[in-house]
Every structure is written in C-alpha cells, then in structure tokens.
PDB file of C-alpha atoms and ligand atoms in Angstrom:
ATOM      1  CA  MET A   1    -181.446 224.889 -98.248  1.00 44.00           C
ATOM      2  CA  SER A   2    -181.603 228.043 -96.352  1.00 49.00           C
ATOM      3  CA  ASP A   3    -185.059 229.043 -96.474  1.00 52.00           C
ATOM      4  CA  ASP A   4    -184.601 231.586 -93.653  1.00 71.00           C
ATOM      5  CA  ILE A   5    -182.660 234.043 -95.962  1.00 79.00           C
ATOM      6  CA  PRO A   6    -184.629 236.327 -98.161  1.00 79.00           C
ATOM      7  CA  PHE A   7    -183.045 234.341-101.553  1.00 79.00           C
ATOM      8  CA  ASP A   8    -184.232 235.751-104.905  1.00 79.00           C
ATOM      9  CA  ARG A   9    -184.775 233.737-107.349  1.00 77.00           C
ATOM     10  CA  LYS A  10    -186.099 234.865-110.315  1.00 77.00           C
ATOM     11  CA  LEU A  11    -182.871 236.355-112.425  1.00 79.00           C
ATOM     12  CA  ASP A  12    -184.627 236.763-116.384  1.00 81.00           C
ATOM     13  CA  LEU A  13    -181.568 237.322-118.211  1.00 88.00           C
ATOM     14  CA  VAL A  14    -180.964 235.361-121.705  1.00 90.00           C
ATOM     15  CA  PRO A  15    -177.729 233.532-121.793  1.00 93.00           C
ATOM     16  CA  GLY A  16    -175.356 235.126-124.045  1.00 93.00           C
ATOM     17  CA  ARG A  17    -176.818 238.511-124.400  1.00 94.00           C
ATOM     18  CA  ALA A  18    -174.831 241.408-122.845  1.00 95.00           C
ATOM     19  CA  ASP A  19    -177.397 242.569-120.073  1.00 95.00           C
ATOM     20  CA  GLU A  20    -176.898 246.925-118.459  1.00 96.00           C
ATOM     21  CA  VAL A  21    -177.890 246.881-115.531  1.00 94.00           C
ATOM     22  CA  ALA A  22    -175.904 250.478-114.760  1.00 94.00           C
ATOM     23  CA  PRO A  23    -174.616 253.758-117.010  1.00 93.00           C
ATOM     24  CA  GLY A  24    -171.213 251.386-118.184  1.00 94.00           C
ATOM     25  CA  VAL A  25    -171.534 248.424-116.389  1.00 97.00           C
ATOM     26  CA  ARG A  26    -173.030 245.324-118.372  1.00 98.00           C
ATOM     27  CA  ARG A  27    -173.519 241.355-117.766  1.00 97.00           C
ATOM     28  CA  VAL A  28    -173.182 238.368-120.022  1.00 97.00           C
ATOM     29  CA  LEU A  29    -174.918 235.362-118.511  1.00 96.00           C
ATOM     30  CA  ALA A  30    -172.900 232.142-119.303  1.00 96.00           C
ATOM     31  CA  ASN A  31    -175.356 229.066-120.294  1.00 94.00           C
ATOM     32  CA  ASN A  32    -174.111 226.812-117.106  1.00 92.00           C
ATOM     33  CA  PRO A  33    -177.247 226.386-114.876  1.00 88.00           C
ATOM     34  CA  SER A  34    -176.176 223.686-112.116  1.00 83.00           C
ATOM     35  CA  PRO A  35    -177.242 223.005-108.693  1.00 77.00           C
ATOM     36  CA  PHE A  36    -174.476 224.980-107.859  1.00 75.00           C
ATOM     37  CA  THR A  37    -174.336 228.057-110.597  1.00 78.00           C
ATOM     38  CA  PHE A  38    -177.560 228.468-110.297  1.00 82.00           C
ATOM     39  CA  LYS A  39    -178.619 229.669-113.705  1.00 87.00           C
ATOM     40  CA  GLY A  40    -175.161 230.759-114.483  1.00 93.00           C
ATOM     41  CA  THR A  41    -172.523 232.457-113.663  1.00 95.00           C
ATOM     42  CA  VAL A  42    -172.645 235.851-115.010  1.00 97.00           C
ATOM     43  CA  SER A  43    -169.932 237.932-115.893  1.00 98.00           C
ATOM     44  CA  TYR A  44    -169.473 242.291-115.401  1.00 98.00           C
ATOM     45  CA  ILE A  45    -167.848 244.447-118.189  1.00 98.00           C
ATOM     46  CA  VAL A  46    -166.904 247.502-117.153  1.00 97.00           C
ATOM     47  CA  GLY A  47    -166.590 251.093-118.860  1.00 94.00           C
ATOM     48  CA  ARG A  48    -167.224 252.225-122.549  1.00 91.00           C
ATOM     49  CA  ASP A  49    -163.912 252.082-123.777  1.00 93.00           C
ATOM     50  CA  PRO A  50    -161.407 250.827-122.805  1.00 94.00           C
ATOM     51  CA  VAL A  51    -163.297 248.235-120.886  1.00 97.00           C
ATOM     52  CA  ALA A  52    -162.694 246.252-118.123  1.00 98.00           C
ATOM     53  CA  ILE A  53    -164.179 242.275-117.667  1.00 98.00           C
ATOM     54  CA  ILE A  54    -164.828 240.828-114.159  1.00 98.00           C
ATOM     55  CA  ASP A  55    -164.941 237.439-114.029  1.00 98.00           C
ATOM     56  CA  PRO A  56    -164.903 235.834-117.892  1.00 98.00           C
ATOM     57  CA  GLY A  57    -166.440 232.454-116.427  1.00 97.00           C
ATOM     58  CA  PRO A  58    -166.184 228.943-117.336  1.00 97.00           C
ATOM     59  CA  ASP A  59    -163.860 227.716-120.784  1.00 96.00           C
ATOM     60  CA  ASP A  60    -167.207 227.810-122.660  1.00 97.00           C
ATOM     61  CA  GLU A  61    -166.820 228.796-126.659  1.00 97.00           C
ATOM     62  CA  ASN A  62    -170.221 229.967-126.081  1.00 97.00           C
ATOM     63  CA  HIS A  63    -169.819 232.537-123.538  1.00 98.00           C
ATOM     64  CA  ILE A  64    -166.570 233.525-124.839  1.00 98.00           C
ATOM     65  CA  ALA A  65    -167.970 234.653-128.423  1.00 98.00           C
ATOM     66  CA  ALA A  66    -170.439 236.013-126.420  1.00 98.00           C
ATOM     67  CA  LEU A  67    -167.991 238.434-124.334  1.00 98.00           C
ATOM     68  CA  LEU A  68    -165.785 239.332-127.031  1.00 98.00           C
ATOM     69  CA  ASP A  69    -169.149 240.039-128.913  1.00 98.00           C
ATOM     70  CA  ALA A  70    -169.814 242.381-126.353  1.00 97.00           C
ATOM     71  CA  VAL A  71    -166.485 244.338-126.259  1.00 97.00           C
ATOM     72  CA  ARG A  72    -166.215 244.077-129.885  1.00 97.00           C
ATOM     73  CA  GLY A  73    -164.477 247.916-130.913  1.00 96.00           C
ATOM     74  CA  ALA A  74    -163.477 248.611-127.657  1.00 96.00           C
ATOM     75  CA  THR A  75    -160.076 248.215-125.686  1.00 97.00           C
ATOM     76  CA  VAL A  76    -160.287 246.010-122.812  1.00 98.00           C
ATOM     77  CA  THR A  77    -157.279 246.597-120.205  1.00 97.00           C
ATOM     78  CA  HIS A  78    -158.100 244.143-117.655  1.00 98.00           C
ATOM     79  CA  LEU A  79    -159.466 240.857-116.482  1.00 98.00           C
ATOM     80  CA  PHE A  80    -160.416 240.764-113.084  1.00 98.00           C
ATOM     81  CA  VAL A  81    -160.896 237.142-111.442  1.00 98.00           C
ATOM     82  CA  THR A  82    -162.818 237.010-108.065  1.00 98.00           C
ATOM     83  CA  HIS A  83    -161.803 233.686-107.284  1.00 98.00           C
ATOM     84  CA  THR A  84    -160.523 230.705-109.465  1.00 97.00           C
ATOM     85  CA  HIS A  85    -163.296 227.944-109.465  1.00 95.00           C
ATOM     86  CA  ARG A  86    -163.679 226.453-113.300  1.00 95.00           C
ATOM     87  CA  ASP A  87    -167.099 228.504-113.780  1.00 95.00           C
ATOM     88  CA  HIS A  88    -165.230 231.808-113.011  1.00 96.00           C
ATOM     89  CA  SER A  89    -161.340 232.046-113.674  1.00 97.00           C
ATOM     90  CA  PRO A  90    -160.971 229.969-117.307  1.00 97.00           C
ATOM     91  CA  ALA A  91    -162.278 232.248-120.046  1.00 98.00           C
ATOM     92  CA  ALA A  92    -159.032 234.485-118.894  1.00 98.00           C
ATOM     93  CA  ALA A  93    -156.325 232.611-120.808  1.00 98.00           C
ATOM     94  CA  ARG A  94    -158.916 232.857-124.699  1.00 98.00           C
ATOM     95  CA  ILE A  95    -160.208 236.392-123.656  1.00 98.00           C
ATOM     96  CA  LYS A  96    -156.379 237.358-122.784  1.00 98.00           C
ATOM     97  CA  ALA A  97    -155.043 236.001-126.120  1.00 98.00           C
ATOM     98  CA  ALA A  98    -157.648 237.478-127.861  1.00 98.00           C
ATOM     99  CA  THR A  99    -157.195 240.913-126.712  1.00 98.00           C
ATOM    100  CA  GLY A 100    -153.933 241.434-124.828  1.00 98.00           C
ATOM    101  CA  ALA A 101    -155.709 242.069-121.478  1.00 98.00           C
ATOM    102  CA  VAL A 102    -153.844 241.585-117.879  1.00 98.00           C
ATOM    103  CA  THR A 103    -155.110 239.301-115.821  1.00 98.00           C
ATOM    104  CA  VAL A 104    -155.786 240.274-111.982  1.00 98.00           C
ATOM    105  CA  ALA A 105    -156.516 238.956-109.054  1.00 98.00           C
ATOM    106  CA  GLU A 106    -155.976 237.664-105.350  1.00 98.00           C
ATOM    107  CA  GLY A 107    -153.317 234.948-106.941  1.00 98.00           C
ATOM    108  CA  PRO A 108    -152.955 231.603-108.055  1.00 97.00           C
ATOM    109  CA  HIS A 109    -155.530 229.040-106.414  1.00 96.00           C
ATOM    110  CA  ARG A 110    -154.488 227.051-103.338  1.00 94.00           C
ATOM    111  CA  ALA A 111    -155.706 225.098-100.278  1.00 90.00           C
ATOM    112  CA  ALA A 112    -157.220 225.692 -97.197  1.00 88.00           C
ATOM    113  CA  ARG A 113    -155.101 223.528 -95.477  1.00 85.00           C
ATOM    114  CA  ALA A 114    -152.522 220.778 -96.143  1.00 83.00           C
ATOM    115  CA  LEU A 115    -154.641 217.893 -98.031  1.00 83.00           C
ATOM    116  CA  ASN A 116    -155.535 214.723 -96.644  1.00 79.00           C
ATOM    117  CA  ILE A 117    -155.589 212.310 -98.480  1.00 74.00           C
ATOM    118  CA  GLY A 118    -158.299 211.988-101.466  1.00 73.00           C
ATOM    119  CA  GLU A 119    -158.747 214.984-100.835  1.00 77.00           C
ATOM    120  CA  ALA A 120    -156.065 216.515-103.920  1.00 73.00           C
ATOM    121  CA  LYS A 121    -158.602 214.830-106.638  1.00 73.00           C
ATOM    122  CA  ARG A 122    -161.238 216.937-105.219  1.00 72.00           C
ATOM    123  CA  LEU A 123    -159.820 220.251-105.473  1.00 70.00           C
ATOM    124  CA  ASP A 124    -158.567 219.612-108.721  1.00 71.00           C
ATOM    125  CA  ALA A 125    -162.284 218.735-109.944  1.00 77.00           C
ATOM    126  CA  SER A 126    -163.420 222.324-108.886  1.00 88.00           C
ATOM    127  CA  ALA A 127    -160.264 224.381-109.247  1.00 92.00           C
ATOM    128  CA  ASP A 128    -158.626 226.036-112.161  1.00 95.00           C
ATOM    129  CA  MET A 129    -155.327 224.992-110.926  1.00 94.00           C
ATOM    130  CA  GLU A 130    -153.521 226.808-114.367  1.00 95.00           C
ATOM    131  CA  PHE A 131    -154.396 230.409-113.588  1.00 97.00           C
ATOM    132  CA  ARG A 132    -151.645 232.677-112.952  1.00 97.00           C
ATOM    133  CA  PRO A 133    -152.624 236.341-112.465  1.00 98.00           C
ATOM    134  CA  ASP A 134    -150.430 238.572-114.254  1.00 98.00           C
ATOM    135  CA  LEU A 135    -150.643 241.471-111.889  1.00 98.00           C
ATOM    136  CA  THR A 136    -152.237 239.942-108.065  1.00 98.00           C
ATOM    137  CA  LEU A 137    -153.308 242.714-105.307  1.00 98.00           C
ATOM    138  CA  LYS A 138    -153.403 242.596-102.142  1.00 98.00           C
ATOM    139  CA  ASP A 139    -156.172 243.627-100.205  1.00 98.00           C
ATOM    140  CA  GLY A 140    -157.117 247.192-100.412  1.00 98.00           C
ATOM    141  CA  GLU A 141    -154.896 247.841-103.468  1.00 98.00           C
ATOM    142  CA  ALA A 142    -156.821 249.985-106.489  1.00 98.00           C
ATOM    143  CA  VAL A 143    -156.273 249.520-109.256  1.00 97.00           C
ATOM    144  CA  ASP A 144    -157.345 252.192-111.961  1.00 95.00           C
ATOM    145  CA  GLY A 145    -157.784 252.677-115.733  1.00 92.00           C
ATOM    146  CA  ALA A 146    -159.800 254.698-118.273  1.00 85.00           C
ATOM    147  CA  GLY A 147    -162.986 256.043-116.111  1.00 87.00           C
ATOM    148  CA  TRP A 148    -163.017 253.172-113.446  1.00 93.00           C
ATOM    149  CA  SER A 149    -160.665 252.531-110.310  1.00 96.00           C
ATOM    150  CA  PHE A 150    -161.018 249.260-108.458  1.00 98.00           C
ATOM    151  CA  VAL A 151    -160.395 248.096-104.901  1.00 98.00           C
ATOM    152  CA  GLY A 152    -159.803 244.394-103.953  1.00 98.00           C
ATOM    153  CA  VAL A 153    -161.475 243.376-101.073  1.00 98.00           C
ATOM    154  CA  ALA A 154    -159.440 240.300 -99.825  1.00 98.00           C
ATOM    155  CA  THR A 155    -163.075 237.952 -98.754  1.00 98.00           C
ATOM    156  CA  PRO A 156    -160.856 234.189 -98.142  1.00 98.00           C
ATOM    157  CA  GLY A 157    -163.756 231.327 -97.150  1.00 96.00           C
ATOM    158  CA  HIS A 158    -165.105 230.553-100.330  1.00 95.00           C
ATOM    159  CA  THR A 159    -161.661 230.210-101.749  1.00 96.00           C
ATOM    160  CA  MET A 160    -159.064 231.355-100.083  1.00 96.00           C
ATOM    161  CA  ASN A 161    -157.434 233.446-103.460  1.00 98.00           C
ATOM    162  CA  HIS A 162    -161.470 235.106-102.750  1.00 98.00           C
ATOM    163  CA  MET A 163    -161.444 239.006-103.608  1.00 98.00           C
ATOM    164  CA  ALA A 164    -163.832 241.391-104.572  1.00 98.00           C
ATOM    165  CA  PHE A 165    -163.422 244.185-106.276  1.00 98.00           C
ATOM    166  CA  ALA A 166    -165.203 247.788-105.138  1.00 98.00           C
ATOM    167  CA  LEU A 167    -165.948 250.184-107.601  1.00 97.00           C
ATOM    168  CA  ARG A 168    -164.344 253.432-106.160  1.00 96.00           C
ATOM    169  CA  GLY A 169    -166.342 256.423-106.000  1.00 95.00           C
ATOM    170  CA  THR A 170    -170.234 254.213-106.582  1.00 96.00           C
ATOM    171  CA  ASP A 171    -172.059 252.019-104.245  1.00 97.00           C
ATOM    172  CA  PHE A 172    -170.937 248.800-106.123  1.00 98.00           C
ATOM    173  CA  LEU A 173    -169.362 245.447-105.006  1.00 98.00           C
ATOM    174  CA  PHE A 174    -168.331 243.373-107.306  1.00 98.00           C
ATOM    175  CA  CYS A 175    -168.691 240.247-104.717  1.00 98.00           C
ATOM    176  CA  GLY A 176    -167.532 236.667-107.017  1.00 97.00           C
ATOM    177  CA  ASP A 177    -169.050 234.106-105.089  1.00 96.00           C
ATOM    178  CA  HIS A 178    -168.745 235.156-101.377  1.00 97.00           C
ATOM    179  CA  VAL A 179    -172.511 236.317-101.121  1.00 95.00           C
ATOM    180  CA  MET A 180    -175.448 235.576-103.886  1.00 90.00           C
ATOM    181  CA  GLY A 181    -178.285 236.513-104.761  1.00 81.00           C
ATOM    182  CA  TRP A 182    -179.743 233.129-104.641  1.00 81.00           C
ATOM    183  CA  SER A 183    -178.356 230.939-102.116  1.00 82.00           C
ATOM    184  CA  THR A 184    -175.055 231.070 -99.205  1.00 83.00           C
ATOM    185  CA  PRO A 185    -171.888 229.790-101.371  1.00 86.00           C
ATOM    186  CA  VAL A 186    -170.084 226.437-100.723  1.00 86.00           C
ATOM    187  CA  VAL A 187    -167.575 226.522 -98.296  1.00 91.00           C
ATOM    188  CA  ALA A 188    -165.971 223.265 -98.209  1.00 88.00           C
ATOM    189  CA  PRO A 189    -162.421 221.866 -97.644  1.00 90.00           C
ATOM    190  CA  PRO A 190    -159.832 222.299 -98.316  1.00 88.00           C
ATOM    191  CA  ASP A 191    -160.494 224.394-100.937  1.00 89.00           C
ATOM    192  CA  GLY A 192    -162.203 227.257 -98.702  1.00 92.00           C
ATOM    193  CA  ALA A 193    -162.432 227.445 -94.739  1.00 95.00           C
ATOM    194  CA  MET A 194    -165.291 228.495 -92.530  1.00 95.00           C
ATOM    195  CA  SER A 195    -163.558 230.788 -90.325  1.00 95.00           C
ATOM    196  CA  ASP A 196    -161.973 232.980 -92.684  1.00 97.00           C
ATOM    197  CA  TYR A 197    -165.236 232.824 -94.856  1.00 97.00           C
ATOM    198  CA  MET A 198    -167.118 233.959 -91.456  1.00 97.00           C
ATOM    199  CA  ALA A 199    -164.241 236.405 -90.805  1.00 97.00           C
ATOM    200  CA  SER A 200    -164.948 237.932 -94.328  1.00 98.00           C
ATOM    201  CA  LEU A 201    -168.571 238.213 -93.962  1.00 97.00           C
ATOM    202  CA  HIS A 202    -167.699 240.352 -90.865  1.00 98.00           C
ATOM    203  CA  LYS A 203    -165.614 242.212 -93.589  1.00 98.00           C
ATOM    204  CA  LEU A 204    -168.007 243.386 -95.805  1.00 97.00           C
ATOM    205  CA  THR A 205    -170.272 245.308 -92.499  1.00 96.00           C
ATOM    206  CA  GLN A 206    -167.618 247.381 -91.685  1.00 95.00           C
ATOM    207  CA  ARG A 207    -167.474 248.812 -95.703  1.00 97.00           C
ATOM    208  CA  ARG A 208    -169.616 251.342 -97.345  1.00 96.00           C
ATOM    209  CA  GLU A 209    -171.309 249.888-100.907  1.00 98.00           C
ATOM    210  CA  ARG A 210    -174.795 248.658-100.472  1.00 97.00           C
ATOM    211  CA  ILE A 211    -175.002 247.025-103.955  1.00 97.00           C
ATOM    212  CA  TYR A 212    -173.780 243.286-104.412  1.00 98.00           C
ATOM    213  CA  LEU A 213    -173.013 242.236-107.798  1.00 98.00           C
ATOM    214  CA  PRO A 214    -171.875 238.866-107.322  1.00 97.00           C
ATOM    215  CA  GLY A 215    -170.852 235.898-109.543  1.00 95.00           C
ATOM    216  CA  GLN A 216    -174.336 234.116-109.821  1.00 92.00           C
ATOM    217  CA  GLY A 217    -177.538 234.773-109.292  1.00 91.00           C
ATOM    218  CA  ASP A 218    -179.220 238.732-109.684  1.00 92.00           C
ATOM    219  CA  ILE A 219    -178.168 241.676-108.322  1.00 94.00           C
ATOM    220  CA  VAL A 220    -178.311 242.484-104.313  1.00 95.00           C
ATOM    221  CA  ARG A 221    -179.657 245.503-103.342  1.00 94.00           C
ATOM    222  CA  ASP A 222    -179.178 245.797-100.018  1.00 95.00           C
ATOM    223  CA  GLY A 223    -175.792 243.517 -99.481  1.00 96.00           C
ATOM    224  CA  PRO A 224    -174.843 244.810 -95.803  1.00 96.00           C
ATOM    225  CA  ARG A 225    -178.581 242.846 -94.941  1.00 95.00           C
ATOM    226  CA  MET A 226    -177.753 240.462 -96.739  1.00 94.00           C
ATOM    227  CA  VAL A 227    -174.607 239.587 -95.415  1.00 96.00           C
ATOM    228  CA  GLU A 228    -176.258 240.154 -91.989  1.00 95.00           C
ATOM    229  CA  HIS A 229    -178.729 237.012 -92.633  1.00 94.00           C
ATOM    230  CA  TYR A 230    -175.208 234.792 -93.551  1.00 95.00           C
ATOM    231  CA  ILE A 231    -174.174 235.412 -90.542  1.00 96.00           C
ATOM    232  CA  ARG A 232    -177.086 234.885 -88.958  1.00 95.00           C
ATOM    233  CA  HIS A 233    -178.107 231.724 -91.291  1.00 93.00           C
ATOM    234  CA  ARG A 234    -174.135 230.473 -90.492  1.00 93.00           C
ATOM    235  CA  GLN A 235    -174.683 230.467 -86.576  1.00 95.00           C
ATOM    236  CA  GLY A 236    -177.974 228.420 -86.971  1.00 94.00           C
ATOM    237  CA  ARG A 237    -176.247 225.931 -89.030  1.00 94.00           C
ATOM    238  CA  GLU A 238    -173.210 225.338 -85.937  1.00 96.00           C
ATOM    239  CA  ALA A 239    -175.633 225.661 -83.402  1.00 97.00           C
ATOM    240  CA  SER A 240    -177.836 223.000 -85.121  1.00 96.00           C
ATOM    241  CA  ILE A 241    -174.461 220.973 -85.689  1.00 97.00           C
ATOM    242  CA  LEU A 242    -173.667 221.135 -81.742  1.00 97.00           C
ATOM    243  CA  ARG A 243    -177.248 220.451 -80.532  1.00 97.00           C
ATOM    244  CA  ARG A 244    -176.714 216.691 -82.365  1.00 97.00           C
ATOM    245  CA  LEU A 245    -173.740 216.828 -80.912  1.00 98.00           C
ATOM    246  CA  GLU A 246    -175.602 217.261 -77.356  1.00 97.00           C
ATOM    247  CA  LYS A 247    -177.568 213.706 -77.758  1.00 96.00           C
ATOM    248  CA  GLY A 248    -173.616 211.529 -78.646  1.00 97.00           C
ATOM    249  CA  ALA A 249    -171.101 211.524 -81.141  1.00 97.00           C
ATOM    250  CA  ALA A 250    -172.282 211.142 -84.885  1.00 98.00           C
ATOM    251  CA  ASP A 251    -170.502 211.214 -88.292  1.00 97.00           C
ATOM    252  CA  ILE A 252    -171.006 213.618 -90.946  1.00 97.00           C
ATOM    253  CA  PRO A 253    -174.017 211.703 -92.659  1.00 95.00           C
ATOM    254  CA  THR A 254    -175.370 211.925 -89.506  1.00 96.00           C
ATOM    255  CA  LEU A 255    -175.486 215.344 -89.279  1.00 97.00           C
ATOM    256  CA  VAL A 256    -176.327 216.215 -93.100  1.00 95.00           C
ATOM    257  CA  ARG A 257    -179.517 213.823 -91.865  1.00 93.00           C
ATOM    258  CA  ALA A 258    -180.463 215.481 -88.676  1.00 93.00           C
ATOM    259  CA  ILE A 259    -179.860 219.199 -90.083  1.00 92.00           C
ATOM    260  CA  TYR A 260    -180.312 219.413 -93.250  1.00 90.00           C
ATOM    261  CA  ILE A 261    -184.166 219.162 -93.758  1.00 87.00           C
ATOM    262  CA  GLY A 262    -185.498 217.937 -97.672  1.00 88.00           C
ATOM    263  CA  LEU A 263    -181.970 218.331 -99.119  1.00 88.00           C
ATOM    264  CA  ASP A 264    -181.679 218.004-103.260  1.00 87.00           C
ATOM    265  CA  PRO A 265    -179.700 214.621-102.968  1.00 86.00           C
ATOM    266  CA  ARG A 266    -177.651 216.559-106.172  1.00 85.00           C
ATOM    267  CA  LEU A 267    -176.241 218.801-102.723  1.00 85.00           C
ATOM    268  CA  THR A 268    -175.504 215.804-100.129  1.00 88.00           C
ATOM    269  CA  GLY A 269    -172.395 215.825-101.028  1.00 88.00           C
ATOM    270  CA  ALA A 270    -171.865 219.286-100.758  1.00 86.00           C
ATOM    271  CA  ALA A 271    -173.503 219.666 -97.442  1.00 90.00           C
ATOM    272  CA  GLY A 272    -171.480 216.949 -95.620  1.00 93.00           C
ATOM    273  CA  LEU A 273    -168.152 219.488 -96.635  1.00 92.00           C
ATOM    274  CA  SER A 274    -170.479 222.235 -95.469  1.00 92.00           C
ATOM    275  CA  VAL A 275    -170.485 220.336 -92.639  1.00 96.00           C
ATOM    276  CA  LEU A 276    -166.790 219.300 -92.074  1.00 96.00           C
ATOM    277  CA  ALA A 277    -166.038 223.294 -92.379  1.00 95.00           C
ATOM    278  CA  HIS A 278    -168.204 224.097 -89.316  1.00 96.00           C
ATOM    279  CA  LEU A 279    -166.293 220.880 -87.592  1.00 97.00           C
ATOM    280  CA  GLU A 280    -163.180 222.201 -88.587  1.00 96.00           C
ATOM    281  CA  ASP A 281    -163.383 225.639 -86.982  1.00 96.00           C
ATOM    282  CA  LEU A 282    -165.323 224.223 -83.637  1.00 97.00           C
ATOM    283  CA  VAL A 283    -162.422 221.821 -83.662  1.00 97.00           C
ATOM    284  CA  ALA A 284    -159.757 224.628 -83.688  1.00 95.00           C
ATOM    285  CA  ARG A 285    -162.248 226.828 -81.211  1.00 96.00           C
ATOM    286  CA  GLY A 286    -161.819 223.651 -78.786  1.00 97.00           C
ATOM    287  CA  ARG A 287    -165.923 223.139 -79.164  1.00 97.00           C
ATOM    288  CA  VAL A 288    -165.481 219.833 -80.622  1.00 98.00           C
ATOM    289  CA  THR A 289    -163.090 217.142 -80.972  1.00 97.00           C
ATOM    290  CA  THR A 290    -162.661 214.050 -82.859  1.00 97.00           C
ATOM    291  CA  ASP A 291    -159.637 211.640 -83.496  1.00 94.00           C
ATOM    292  CA  GLY A 292    -156.598 213.170 -85.628  1.00 89.00           C
ATOM    293  CA  ILE A 293    -157.452 215.628 -87.810  1.00 89.00           C
ATOM    294  CA  PRO A 294    -161.455 217.210 -88.606  1.00 93.00           C
ATOM    295  CA  ALA A 295    -161.956 214.346 -91.814  1.00 92.00           C
ATOM    296  CA  ILE A 296    -164.825 213.985 -93.606  1.00 92.00           C
ATOM    297  CA  SER A 297    -164.673 209.679 -92.204  1.00 93.00           C
ATOM    298  CA  GLY A 298    -164.203 211.057 -88.826  1.00 95.00           C
ATOM    299  CA  THR A 299    -166.369 210.580 -85.750  1.00 97.00           C
ATOM    300  CA  TYR A 300    -167.323 213.868 -83.922  1.00 98.00           C
ATOM    301  CA  ARG A 301    -168.354 214.874 -80.499  1.00 98.00           C
ATOM    302  CA  LEU A 302    -168.649 217.725 -77.824  1.00 97.00           C
ATOM    303  CA  ALA A 303    -165.530 218.845 -76.424  1.00 95.00           C
ATOM    304  CA  SER A 304    -165.522 218.017 -72.519  1.00 82.00           C
ATOM    305  CA  GLY A 305    -165.945 220.396 -69.900  1.00 61.00           C
TER     306      GLY A 305
HETATM  307 ZN1   ZN B   1    -167.045 229.189-106.458  1.00 85.04          ZN
END
C-alpha cells in the first residue's frame, strides 16, 4: 500500500511467548493476524516487579493467559492503553480483574466528529466502547511506577484518544498504532481525522526519543526518520487526490482506483475511508468542495479560485 516507505515486515515472534527487547522491556505477540494487524497485536511488559503492561491486546483467552504467565510472581500496577481499538484495549478488563492493576489512558473512545448516517455501526465494529480508564492522562502528564516513569504524549488522528507513552530516562516511545514498522495506520473517519494525525506526526519530530515500540510490527530503530517518511507519504497521497480532481469531479471509488495501484482487495474499504479522511481535511482547508458535509458517498471537486 505504501512502497515509498522503508518498511520492515520480518517480525520473527511466536504468539504467546515473551520476548525481551531491552533490559526490563518484554513483548508478547497476540495471535490475531489480519490485513489490519499484520502478525498481530504486540503487548509490552515494562519492569521486573512491579510491572506495567502497555496495550493488553484483544479479548483473547490465549493472549491473556500468556501475559498473565509472563508476569507471574510480579505485581502488575498499571495497564496502559494507547487507544481503544478492539485489538488493543479489551484484554484490560480481564487482566485488571486478575491483577488489580489500574488502567491508564487518555480517555474512553470517542468519534472525531459528529456521525453521519450509517457511521455509528462502523465505529462500533472497530472500537472498544466499553473501556473506561481508571486514570486519565493529559498530554505531558507522568505516571510513576517502581523503577519506571511514563509520560503521556497525546497523538490523536488514528483515533481521537490515541496516546503514546515515553519511558523517561530512555530513548523509548511506546507509540501504539500512531507509527508502525510494517505499514501506515488506517486513519478513517469517524474514528480518526487526518488533520489531527498529521499534527501528531509533526509533534513527534520535536521529541527526543528515537526507538519506537509499536502496537504492531517490529521495533522501529529510527522513529523520527520513519515519521518523516510517513509525512511525505501522506503529502504524496494528498497530491495524488488533487491531481485526479484536476481532471474533473470524482467520487471516492474513482479516487481509490486512481491512487491505489495493486491494492489488496480486502483493504478497498479502508482505502476509501483513508481517502475520505484526506478529503475531509482538504474540504476544511478550502481546497476541495462537495455537496453538504464530506461523506463516503459524496462527489468531490477542486475548489474554484
Ligand atoms: Zn488501532
């Protein structure tokens, strides 16, 4: 989908087996591979005892058992959640029940804007609407544990409550689905918004952490460089949309066909939503017009003048 970015699609992890990525940082792969999750969600365990878990993952019996097994004998004090997609947060409920840990996140799931007709269903399909963090973090706020301290880095765009967590005193940023080693994340209304997503990418270029530990895929050794690629990739996609619209008005399926060459057919719907995300941003900036509010079924044209 994005051949202009130097992705790493190797990830050699066995689901359910804890793998140490750095002293005091382990990861456990969930067995939920898909075109959207690559080989599966990656949960992280930070510390020895007590420990914190970042992104407990999907509500999957085996994954929950593997995480509880990996932390056996240690006290789990905190469950950090980067965002409330179903592959990241639902396991928090059962791990909290088993350990008494406090859940920490930016906030519950919310849409990026008011819903259009038919969108509520789509939001429900991907989002964990049940999750309510015990502790909500604002951008820049810290949570201290025994031997570790995390700072929340609000990174809305993929979802509006997306938050990355910087491990203080290290080069590590637990970046959820904001940046991934294997692909660009879906930015799809009504969950996400492209203008916020781009602002959150630019925000990371101002930070000092270099090593990104994503919610899917392998560790990104040079995070800021990957972010530069992401920014250029999205700018390129926007330019492609505008180029197509220079030839005349178009609907979203037409734009998808013009822009995504060789797309996995299973990702056509996601590609349409991604184009809608760009169009929302372009309409807000006055570059593109449509009838009424930007919708998946709308027709789009360049703004005159
Ligand atoms: Zn996600």
